[in-house]
XYZ file of C-alpha atoms in Angstrom:
660
model
C -43.223 -49.766 28.583
C -45.253 -46.655 29.351
C -42.178 -45.067 30.987
C -40.036 -45.781 27.928
C -42.703 -44.360 25.620
C -43.013 -41.319 27.877
C -39.256 -40.646 27.732
C -39.319 -41.176 23.957
C -42.013 -38.482 23.610
C -39.858 -35.991 25.526
C -37.281 -35.989 22.726
C -37.733 -33.578 19.827
C -39.048 -34.780 16.477
C -35.575 -34.513 14.960
C -33.904 -36.373 17.826
C -36.389 -39.212 17.352
C -35.841 -39.093 13.598
C -32.099 -39.430 14.197
C -32.611 -42.471 16.433
C -34.650 -44.172 13.703
C -32.119 -43.207 11.007
C -29.213 -44.491 13.119
C -31.000 -47.804 13.718
C -31.729 -48.270 9.993
C -28.122 -47.359 9.098
C -26.820 -49.861 11.639
C -29.065 -52.731 10.534
C -28.614 -52.172 6.785
C -24.866 -51.656 7.101
C -24.315 -54.650 9.351
C -26.582 -56.889 7.250
C -24.674 -56.112 4.052
C -21.123 -56.370 5.434
C -20.441 -59.721 3.822
C -20.558 -63.454 4.312
C -19.919 -64.909 7.759
C -18.542 -68.184 6.358
C -14.959 -68.602 7.526
C -12.052 -70.816 6.502
C -10.990 -71.608 10.056
C -7.326 -72.430 10.658
C -4.512 -72.635 8.108
C -1.341 -74.549 7.314
C 1.923 -73.329 5.826
C 2.924 -75.618 2.977
C 6.657 -75.712 2.385
C 8.141 -75.798 -1.106
C 10.911 -78.147 0.061
C 11.516 -81.062 -2.282
C 9.694 -83.728 -0.258
C 7.108 -81.586 1.486
C 3.574 -82.729 0.671
C 0.103 -83.173 2.120
C -1.857 -86.279 1.128
C -5.645 -86.301 1.378
C -7.571 -89.558 1.599
C -11.169 -89.307 0.379
C -14.108 -91.390 1.542
C -16.995 -91.249 -0.905
C -20.547 -90.957 0.365
C -23.582 -93.035 -0.546
C -24.590 -91.040 -3.632
C -21.124 -89.817 -4.540
C -19.519 -91.388 -7.602
C -17.084 -88.906 -9.117
C -15.011 -85.989 -7.917
C -16.338 -82.935 -9.730
C -14.517 -79.977 -8.148
C -11.727 -79.041 -5.769
C -12.022 -75.654 -4.073
C -9.012 -74.080 -2.415
C -8.479 -70.969 -0.328
C -4.928 -69.635 -0.246
C -3.521 -67.235 2.346
C -0.043 -65.742 2.372
C 2.275 -66.450 -0.565
C 5.876 -65.940 0.478
C 7.289 -64.583 -2.753
C 7.318 -61.032 -4.085
C 4.025 -59.251 -4.683
C 3.136 -59.667 -8.340
C 4.977 -62.992 -8.652
C 3.276 -66.292 -9.435
C 3.238 -69.334 -7.158
C 2.393 -72.850 -8.308
C 0.412 -75.432 -6.357
C 0.239 -78.989 -7.706
C -2.554 -81.441 -6.988
C -1.955 -85.029 -8.075
C -4.144 -88.164 -7.805
C -3.313 -91.757 -7.055
C -4.879 -95.112 -6.250
C -2.748 -95.491 -3.110
C -1.006 -93.198 -0.670
C 2.481 -94.333 -1.653
C 1.819 -94.949 -5.338
C 2.659 -92.702 -8.283
C 0.583 -89.537 -8.641
C -0.748 -88.316 -11.969
C -0.417 -84.528 -12.291
C -2.440 -84.078 -15.500
C -5.739 -84.133 -13.680
C -6.234 -82.186 -11.431
C -2.854 -80.637 -12.397
C -1.141 -77.339 -11.523
C -2.674 -74.135 -10.244
C -0.819 -70.877 -10.853
C -1.752 -68.185 -8.354
C -0.552 -64.590 -8.519
C 0.507 -62.966 -5.285
C -2.328 -60.384 -5.392
C -2.072 -59.289 -9.047
C 0.636 -60.074 -11.575
C 3.384 -57.578 -12.250
C 4.534 -58.069 -15.822
C 8.004 -56.821 -16.693
C 8.482 -54.864 -19.885
C 9.056 -57.160 -22.839
C 7.438 -60.144 -21.130
C 3.938 -61.523 -21.557
C 1.393 -61.978 -18.819
C 0.823 -65.558 -17.688
C -2.809 -66.021 -18.711
C -3.103 -69.231 -16.699
C -2.205 -67.498 -13.447
C -5.198 -66.440 -11.330
C -5.247 -62.820 -10.144
C -6.980 -61.763 -6.936
C -7.022 -65.295 -5.520
C -5.342 -64.623 -2.171
C -7.907 -65.249 0.613
C -10.615 -65.703 -2.012
C -12.078 -69.086 -2.931
C -11.000 -70.496 -6.301
C -11.536 -73.740 -8.210
C -8.292 -73.899 -10.205
C -7.905 -77.623 -10.859
C -9.348 -79.216 -13.982
C -11.276 -82.422 -13.272
C -12.057 -83.074 -16.916
C -15.550 -83.158 -18.408
C -16.651 -86.246 -16.491
C -14.762 -85.764 -13.246
C -12.613 -88.401 -11.524
C -13.855 -91.714 -10.194
C -13.937 -91.765 -6.404
C -13.760 -95.572 -6.448
C -10.476 -95.595 -8.325
C -8.724 -92.482 -7.063
C -9.010 -91.905 -3.329
C -5.685 -90.168 -2.705
C -4.742 -86.599 -3.651
C -1.373 -84.977 -3.012
C -0.901 -81.221 -2.656
C 2.555 -79.679 -3.049
C 3.942 -76.139 -3.294
C 6.287 -75.952 -6.281
C 7.877 -72.502 -6.224
C 7.635 -70.962 -2.732
C 6.051 -71.483 0.647
C 2.281 -70.987 0.579
C -0.236 -70.786 3.404
C -3.357 -72.792 2.550
C -6.501 -71.951 4.519
C -8.867 -74.671 3.336
C -9.309 -77.410 0.715
C -12.789 -78.725 -0.156
C -13.512 -81.724 -2.392
C -16.968 -81.769 -4.027
C -18.664 -84.774 -5.643
C -20.970 -85.010 -8.641
C -24.054 -84.751 -6.397
C -22.865 -81.308 -5.213
C -22.002 -82.472 -1.718
C -18.709 -82.292 0.140
C -16.582 -85.442 -0.005
C -15.322 -86.478 3.402
C -11.532 -86.211 3.558
C -8.722 -86.643 6.068
C -4.976 -86.031 6.157
C -3.311 -89.371 5.434
C -0.523 -90.641 7.678
C 1.696 -91.042 4.601
C 1.960 -87.252 4.272
C 5.516 -85.924 4.464
C 5.166 -82.694 6.396
C 7.888 -80.202 7.401
C 8.369 -80.120 11.153
C 11.020 -78.722 13.420
C 12.821 -79.818 16.557
C 10.446 -80.798 19.301
C 7.632 -81.637 16.876
C 6.875 -85.097 15.564
C 5.462 -85.980 12.175
C 2.187 -86.868 13.918
C 1.799 -83.451 15.549
C 2.633 -81.818 12.218
C -0.052 -83.944 10.579
C -2.550 -82.787 13.199
C -1.665 -79.180 12.402
C -2.353 -79.919 8.749
C -5.896 -80.954 9.668
C -6.649 -77.235 9.693
C -6.888 -77.612 5.892
C -10.132 -79.526 6.432
C -11.629 -77.834 9.496
C -14.381 -75.832 7.710
C -15.884 -78.052 5.052
C -18.595 -76.214 3.129
C -19.216 -75.475 -0.542
C -18.138 -71.866 -1.005
C -19.629 -69.280 -3.316
C -17.513 -68.150 -6.265
C -19.804 -65.160 -6.903
C -17.806 -62.168 -8.041
C -19.048 -59.863 -5.305
C -17.332 -58.281 -2.322
C -20.065 -59.834 -0.183
C -18.138 -63.101 -0.619
C -14.676 -61.896 -1.654
C -11.950 -59.602 -0.357
C -10.669 -56.582 -2.239
C -6.979 -56.040 -2.795
C -6.541 -53.621 0.111
C -8.368 -56.009 2.403
C -5.914 -58.758 1.509
C -3.175 -56.726 3.209
C -5.374 -56.526 6.299
C -5.861 -60.298 6.212
C -2.139 -60.900 5.712
C -1.458 -58.716 8.754
C -4.135 -60.419 10.854
C -2.751 -63.860 10.034
C 0.832 -62.850 10.814
C -0.356 -61.389 14.151
C -2.144 -64.627 14.989
C 0.875 -66.678 13.912
C 3.082 -64.780 16.372
C 6.699 -65.935 16.336
C 5.839 -69.145 14.504
C 8.370 -69.657 11.745
C 8.364 -72.785 9.616
C 11.655 -74.581 10.185
C 12.786 -75.234 6.665
C 13.893 -78.745 5.710
C 16.850 -79.014 3.366
C 15.988 -77.813 -0.107
C 13.620 -75.061 1.062
C 14.241 -71.477 -0.147
C 16.587 -69.473 2.044
C 14.599 -66.234 1.819
C 10.975 -65.609 2.778
C 9.051 -62.539 1.615
C 6.627 -61.568 4.367
C 3.821 -59.143 3.590
C 1.648 -57.047 5.906
C 0.139 -53.585 6.176
C 2.738 -50.792 6.326
C 0.446 -47.742 6.295
C -1.751 -47.965 9.386
C -0.551 -48.122 12.958
C -0.648 -51.142 15.215
C -3.927 -50.258 16.983
C -6.048 -50.380 13.821
C -4.563 -53.707 12.749
C -5.082 -55.124 16.243
C -8.783 -54.248 16.094
C -9.130 -55.836 12.656
C -7.435 -58.968 13.992
C -9.822 -58.995 16.943
C -12.749 -59.032 14.515
C -11.196 -61.886 12.555
C -10.493 -63.790 15.776
C -14.110 -63.442 16.933
C -15.981 -63.914 13.644
C -13.461 -65.921 11.650
C -11.509 -65.388 8.453
C -14.567 -64.020 6.677
C -15.613 -60.732 5.043
C -17.915 -60.042 7.990
C -15.165 -60.716 10.526
C -12.719 -58.364 8.828
C -15.218 -55.540 8.285
C -17.233 -55.536 11.498
C -15.050 -53.066 13.428
C -14.568 -50.662 10.486
C -18.349 -50.531 10.118
C -18.896 -49.998 13.844
C -16.399 -47.120 13.581
C -18.373 -45.598 10.707
C -21.539 -45.920 12.787
C -19.700 -44.247 15.665
C -18.835 -41.273 13.431
C -22.555 -40.953 12.659
C -23.431 -40.833 16.371
C -20.619 -38.541 17.528
C -21.065 -36.336 14.469
C -24.746 -35.852 15.332
C -23.904 -35.029 18.956
C -21.140 -32.619 17.946
C -23.257 -30.731 15.389
C -26.156 -30.616 17.826
C -23.887 -29.107 20.520
C -22.188 -26.750 18.075
C -25.393 -25.336 16.580
C -27.725 -25.870 19.564
C -30.132 -27.496 17.117
C -31.497 -31.021 16.723
C -32.458 -30.035 13.174
C -28.849 -29.419 12.213
C -27.753 -32.619 13.952
C -30.316 -34.654 12.035
C -29.373 -32.921 8.766
C -25.753 -33.986 9.281
C -26.799 -37.546 10.105
C -28.936 -37.722 6.952
C -26.124 -36.414 4.741
C -23.596 -38.741 6.338
C -25.803 -41.840 6.206
C -26.732 -41.360 2.528
C -23.475 -39.881 1.241
C -22.230 -43.294 0.071
C -18.834 -42.893 1.691
C -20.040 -43.929 5.145
C -21.304 -47.315 3.944
C -18.621 -47.727 1.271
C -15.639 -47.223 3.585
C -17.576 -48.814 6.441
C -17.621 -51.970 4.322
C -13.869 -51.791 3.691
C -11.813 -54.084 5.904
C -9.014 -51.632 6.701
C -8.495 -49.305 9.704
C -9.506 -46.280 7.575
C -12.763 -45.441 9.400
C -11.342 -46.267 12.837
C -8.994 -43.289 12.814
C -11.831 -40.961 11.826
C -14.022 -42.387 14.591
C -11.457 -41.719 17.310
C -10.791 -38.240 15.927
C -14.513 -37.348 15.857
C -14.923 -38.623 19.424
C -11.946 -36.506 20.505
C -13.399 -33.401 18.835
C -16.825 -33.875 20.441
C -15.354 -34.417 23.917
C -13.044 -31.414 23.589
C -15.939 -29.225 22.484
C -17.691 -30.252 25.678
C -14.819 -28.664 27.618
C -14.769 -25.625 25.332
C -18.470 -24.907 25.745
C -18.839 -25.656 29.477
C -15.356 -25.367 30.909
C -14.094 -27.367 33.861
C -16.924 -27.188 36.411
C -15.289 -29.198 39.172
C -11.919 -30.847 39.623
C -13.158 -34.398 39.996
C -13.404 -37.431 37.746
C -16.719 -36.378 36.235
C -15.441 -32.865 35.634
C -12.217 -33.861 33.851
C -13.817 -36.782 31.963
C -14.344 -34.830 28.683
C -10.668 -33.817 28.667
C -9.575 -37.348 29.516
C -11.701 -38.855 26.745
C -10.624 -36.214 24.239
C -6.935 -36.779 24.903
C -7.186 -40.571 24.857
C -9.318 -40.561 21.693
C -6.849 -38.265 19.940
C -4.023 -40.568 21.014
C -5.930 -43.575 19.670
C -6.492 -41.808 16.324
C -2.747 -41.219 16.003
C -2.078 -44.857 16.920
C -4.409 -45.930 14.096
C -2.780 -43.656 11.508
C 0.239 -41.516 12.339
C -0.831 -38.663 10.053
C -3.823 -37.960 12.318
C -1.273 -36.038 14.380
C -1.886 -33.122 12.012
C -5.706 -32.841 12.455
C -5.225 -33.421 16.196
C -3.396 -30.074 16.246
C -6.789 -28.555 15.453
C -8.333 -30.259 18.501
C -5.466 -28.917 20.610
C -6.316 -25.472 19.237
C -9.923 -25.960 20.352
C -8.658 -26.936 23.804
C -6.528 -23.781 23.900
C -9.608 -21.726 22.967
C -11.435 -23.445 25.824
C -8.662 -22.390 28.202
C -9.049 -18.796 26.990
C -12.795 -18.965 27.648
C -12.117 -20.388 31.090
C -9.756 -17.487 31.796
C -12.454 -15.048 30.697
C -14.904 -16.812 33.005
C -12.374 -16.419 35.808
C -12.030 -12.684 35.140
C -15.807 -12.279 35.057
C -16.408 -14.129 38.322
C -13.420 -12.500 39.979
C -14.457 -8.987 38.939
C -17.929 -9.683 40.269
C -16.543 -10.904 43.609
C -14.230 -7.886 43.877
C -17.095 -5.536 43.021
C -19.232 -7.099 45.737
C -16.396 -6.689 48.235
C -15.850 -3.059 47.296
C -19.584 -2.359 47.514
C -19.712 -3.259 51.176
C -20.608 -0.263 53.354
C -17.933 1.224 55.590
C -19.771 0.098 58.670
C -19.964 -3.537 57.486
C -19.226 -6.107 60.134
C -15.933 -7.940 60.262
C -17.650 -11.185 59.315
C -19.099 -9.659 56.111
C -15.736 -8.205 55.151
C -13.964 -11.499 55.837
C -16.552 -13.430 53.810
C -16.119 -11.084 50.844
C -12.326 -11.425 50.986
C -12.609 -15.200 51.254
C -14.880 -15.245 48.210
C -12.272 -13.346 46.167
C -9.477 -15.617 47.403
C -11.603 -18.708 46.794
C -12.320 -17.643 43.234
C -8.618 -17.073 42.574
C -7.711 -20.439 44.084
C -10.510 -22.305 42.285
C -9.562 -21.058 38.833
C -5.852 -21.402 39.541
C -6.445 -25.091 40.232
C -8.717 -25.428 37.193
C -6.122 -23.828 34.904
C -3.509 -26.257 36.206
C -5.713 -29.365 36.167
C -7.199 -28.913 32.689
C -3.939 -28.903 30.658
C -2.363 -31.465 32.968
C -5.192 -33.954 32.394
C -5.553 -33.244 28.687
C -1.909 -33.434 27.687
C -1.212 -36.357 30.012
C -4.059 -38.234 28.337
C -2.833 -37.243 24.880
C 0.914 -37.756 25.237
C 1.080 -40.536 27.796
C -2.015 -42.110 26.256
C -0.349 -42.193 22.844
C 2.751 -43.830 24.330
C 0.857 -46.385 26.418
C -1.689 -47.247 23.715
C 1.037 -47.629 21.097
C 3.100 -49.862 23.391
C 0.110 -52.053 24.249
C -0.969 -52.189 20.588
C 2.558 -53.124 19.529
C 2.595 -56.296 21.646
C 0.388 -58.337 19.242
C 2.110 -56.739 16.234
C 5.690 -57.237 17.421
C 6.528 -60.462 15.588
C 4.743 -59.190 12.475
C 6.994 -56.128 12.471
C 10.006 -58.392 12.988
C 9.024 -60.353 9.891
C 8.416 -57.359 7.601
C 11.065 -54.923 8.881
C 13.765 -57.172 10.354
C 15.374 -60.583 9.943
C 13.060 -62.995 11.837
C 15.838 -65.575 12.095
C 18.063 -63.068 13.913
C 16.153 -59.931 15.053
C 18.240 -56.827 15.748
C 15.751 -53.914 15.896
C 14.336 -52.816 19.267
C 10.749 -52.051 20.146
C 11.144 -48.272 19.787
C 12.235 -48.657 16.176
C 9.004 -50.539 15.515
C 7.036 -47.833 17.349
C 8.565 -45.238 15.058
C 7.841 -47.290 11.950
C 4.247 -47.778 13.099
C 3.863 -44.005 13.463
C 5.693 -42.932 10.293
C 3.875 -45.500 8.152
C 1.048 -42.976 7.907
C 3.452 -40.600 6.170
C 5.790 -42.839 4.159
C 4.237 -46.310 4.200
C 3.018 -47.804 0.960
C 0.867 -50.843 0.349
C 0.052 -51.888 -3.169
C -2.909 -49.489 -3.386
C -1.787 -46.613 -1.176
C -3.077 -43.637 -3.150
C -2.729 -39.894 -3.166
C -5.701 -37.699 -2.337
C -6.510 -37.222 -6.027
C -7.490 -40.878 -6.267
C -10.165 -40.578 -3.595
C -12.121 -37.463 -4.544
C -15.468 -38.697 -5.950
C -15.262 -42.450 -6.429
C -12.853 -45.033 -5.128
C -13.056 -48.670 -6.328
C -12.866 -51.156 -3.474
C -13.426 -54.361 -5.424
C -13.792 -55.434 -9.055
C -14.831 -58.925 -10.074
C -14.356 -60.716 -13.377
C -16.301 -62.894 -15.783
C -19.663 -62.519 -17.492
C -21.479 -61.523 -14.293
C -19.572 -59.586 -11.683
C -19.801 -56.723 -9.216
C -17.831 -53.526 -8.921
C -17.856 -52.217 -5.369
C -16.973 -48.605 -4.772
C -17.194 -45.781 -2.302
C -19.171 -43.034 -4.029
C -19.917 -39.474 -3.087
C -23.637 -38.861 -3.397
C -23.991 -35.896 -5.775
C -26.772 -34.344 -3.686
C -24.668 -34.686 -0.512
C -21.702 -33.196 -2.345
C -23.770 -30.155 -3.377
C -25.067 -29.780 0.191
C -21.493 -29.819 1.487
C -20.414 -27.280 -1.140
C -23.332 -25.023 -0.203
C -22.438 -25.346 3.479
C -18.847 -24.390 2.696
C -19.997 -21.321 0.757
C -22.398 -20.349 3.542
C -19.635 -20.660 6.160
C -17.241 -18.471 4.182
C -20.023 -15.927 3.563
C -20.850 -15.832 7.287
C -17.231 -15.225 8.303
C -16.723 -12.537 5.655
C -19.878 -10.709 6.741
C -18.870 -10.796 10.396
C -15.398 -9.470 9.626
C -16.628 -6.815 7.181
C -19.385 -5.487 9.433
C -17.463 -6.084 12.664
C -20.537 -7.638 14.183
C -20.573 -8.571 17.855
C -22.859 -10.324 20.257
C -23.651 -13.774 21.591
C -25.528 -14.907 18.468
C -22.724 -13.696 16.204
C -20.127 -15.610 18.222
C -22.261 -18.767 17.997
C -22.578 -18.360 14.219
C -18.816 -17.886 13.897
C -18.135 -21.039 15.932
C -20.601 -23.072 13.853
C -18.803 -21.975 10.689
C -15.193 -21.758 11.819
C -14.673 -25.048 13.687
C -15.891 -27.402 10.871
C -14.137 -25.185 8.318
C -10.840 -25.543 10.188
C -11.392 -29.303 10.432
C -12.051 -29.537 6.699
C -8.889 -27.549 5.894
C -6.700 -29.687 8.177
C -8.090 -32.895 6.676
C -7.371 -31.728 3.127
C -3.863 -30.593 4.037
C -3.147 -33.990 5.594
C -4.670 -35.845 2.636
C -2.229 -34.074 0.321
C 0.794 -35.926 1.732
C -0.447 -38.809 3.925
C -0.238 -42.435 2.912
C -3.648 -44.046 2.518
C -5.158 -40.582 2.269
C -8.723 -41.865 1.980
C -9.231 -41.466 5.739
C -8.576 -37.742 5.453
C -10.574 -37.130 2.286
C -13.446 -38.943 4.012
C -12.866 -36.702 7.035
C -12.953 -33.601 4.830
C -16.323 -34.654 3.414
C -17.595 -35.303 6.956
C -16.742 -31.738 7.985
C -18.328 -30.448 4.774
C -21.545 -32.233 5.773
C -21.344 -30.491 9.160
C -21.183 -27.154 7.354
C -24.099 -28.208 5.169
C -26.095 -29.130 8.272
C -25.447 -25.691 9.763
C -26.685 -24.075 6.536
C -29.832 -26.236 6.700
C -30.609 -24.798 10.137
C -30.505 -21.282 8.703
C -32.569 -22.159 5.619
C -35.255 -23.688 7.835
C -36.117 -20.234 9.196
C -37.570 -19.126 5.858
C -41.071 -20.038 4.685
C -39.883 -21.720 1.498
C -36.981 -23.379 3.296
C -38.991 -26.425 4.356
C -40.100 -27.139 0.787
C -36.551 -26.743 -0.525
C -35.227 -29.141 2.090
C -37.863 -31.762 1.310
C -36.917 -31.587 -2.373
C -33.216 -31.884 -1.490
C -33.937 -34.885 0.747
C -35.787 -36.627 -2.095
C -32.844 -35.961 -4.439
C -30.473 -37.285 -1.781
C -32.485 -40.514 -1.545
C -32.758 -40.918 -5.327
C -29.004 -40.467 -5.800
C -28.369 -42.996 -3.042
C -30.754 -45.482 -4.692
C -28.909 -45.056 -7.994
C -25.637 -46.033 -6.291
C -26.917 -49.210 -4.630
C -25.677 -51.782 -7.234
C -22.104 -50.568 -6.727
C -22.425 -49.633 -3.076
C -23.775 -53.056 -2.053
C -21.749 -55.080 -4.598
C -24.636 -56.437 -6.683
C -23.312 -58.453 -9.664
C -24.339 -57.093 -13.074
C -23.673 -58.361 -16.630
C -20.250 -57.436 -17.952
C -21.857 -55.357 -20.723
C -23.655 -53.207 -18.131
C -20.506 -52.780 -16.051
C -18.598 -51.731 -19.183
C -21.119 -48.944 -19.862
C -20.484 -47.426 -16.442
C -16.737 -47.916 -16.739
């Protein structure tokens, strides 16, 4: 313990402050991701004429009447905006007649209704129900007697529907024990018996708990996240296609993410596979990516400015800017691409600042990591290829510096050789010549190895990562881009579609950059008490970024106007120019990329780096410390004001209306 405390004391005050800030960010962010309650497996319910699932209920000791039926619906295989109908009927026996008046029909919109001009919206259809718990069936004021009615039949009326879970709740607010009755008529294909199909249908009852209907993103998925869940479920389903009995619809409308690349969707699916079909499971990797940007951003700014103060200033701006937690709590690959890009930038700057010391694994590791991270960023979102050009530019600048280092060392070796006296021994002359030749050979090898490793990692890495990432996504791409009954497209077509989705893909909420500037709504509930979850830009952080941008431009103009030179001037130019170039590339990409939020978020991140560099300069003045303390207080107050919407706290509808 004493050793650990001793090492801790060796770090600067600002390095220790960053460690504490990072820990708080991690714990708060992870603790507010969302519920861990999952729906378990699922079952695709066919809309064929005789397809049905029959539940047999066994009432408990204190259970008298059925009060509520909760249902969680997954994929709906009609067009987005259309309405699907599920029917729940009751009966006194499995094979008897089923009354449909209570519980009745449930109309569920595929995401949100699209109403054609001249037609009225179906007010009975439930919007935003996909993957979110609903209680759509009317049990009447007194409920239904569990002694009389023990059998309930669920059918899909209009299209095939995936049902994740069904929960029956009694009047004593406990779950009624249920099982899939043998009388169920389930669709099954060749090689599968009715019994095995019935066992598959038991997934409808594998996670029996009373869910929360609270209108908060802590318990519910936003519309963009539904596309992530649809993709994750199609990945997990693989090549499973329901073999349609006679009477089933001939066409199936499959839906999945078409903006992000395969790697990001694979990672989301991994989270869902580990932690279940829950908000926490979907969001855990996006949040870890946001946390990774915090860490790599601190390390990059610290290396760029040679200052722990600037690194901590960036971390503080990033942690409290609102975007880091907002998008970190969004179950899409958005933050993953930014994480890989930031890691690539930091690793490449390591090569730029130190060069290639030795041609061994440790020496080329920064280049290897930079290239692979850049490749991974492109595999998450194809449009990251544009900002990666900036990292390649930094690598090229590093090669120029390495060439200058070669010239310096070589000139020194030549000068030493020429300075030898005329009567120098043959051994001294030979040693001097060998030193010159060794220097030439060393840097020749370095100049060959550096680009070979970097571009091999980038280009081959992108190909290999995309191919590996495509394996889990293959059947999903077949379903959404091809005819799953008779596939004709090859794997390279899917690779191209995965890459170009970042440029031309469009999910229901794929927005232009203008929709992401200051506030982006991630979730909006309904009712008398509901939450609106958004990703805000903290006003104080925004002003700090704007000041940093102004300071960077002022620094560059002064250097150019006065033609200043020197080591300190070059360091100041680097600290201003590199984040400024990153910001410009992010904004350019955001102007045309699909799902441009990743790049607007990236632009803000670079603006915070510029702000952190300005903080380092302000700190040198006597009044600078006071000004920074005041700014930090304002940053915290603005963050506190955002918390109801940042952490999805339900508020009365009247209050939400005031804030729009």
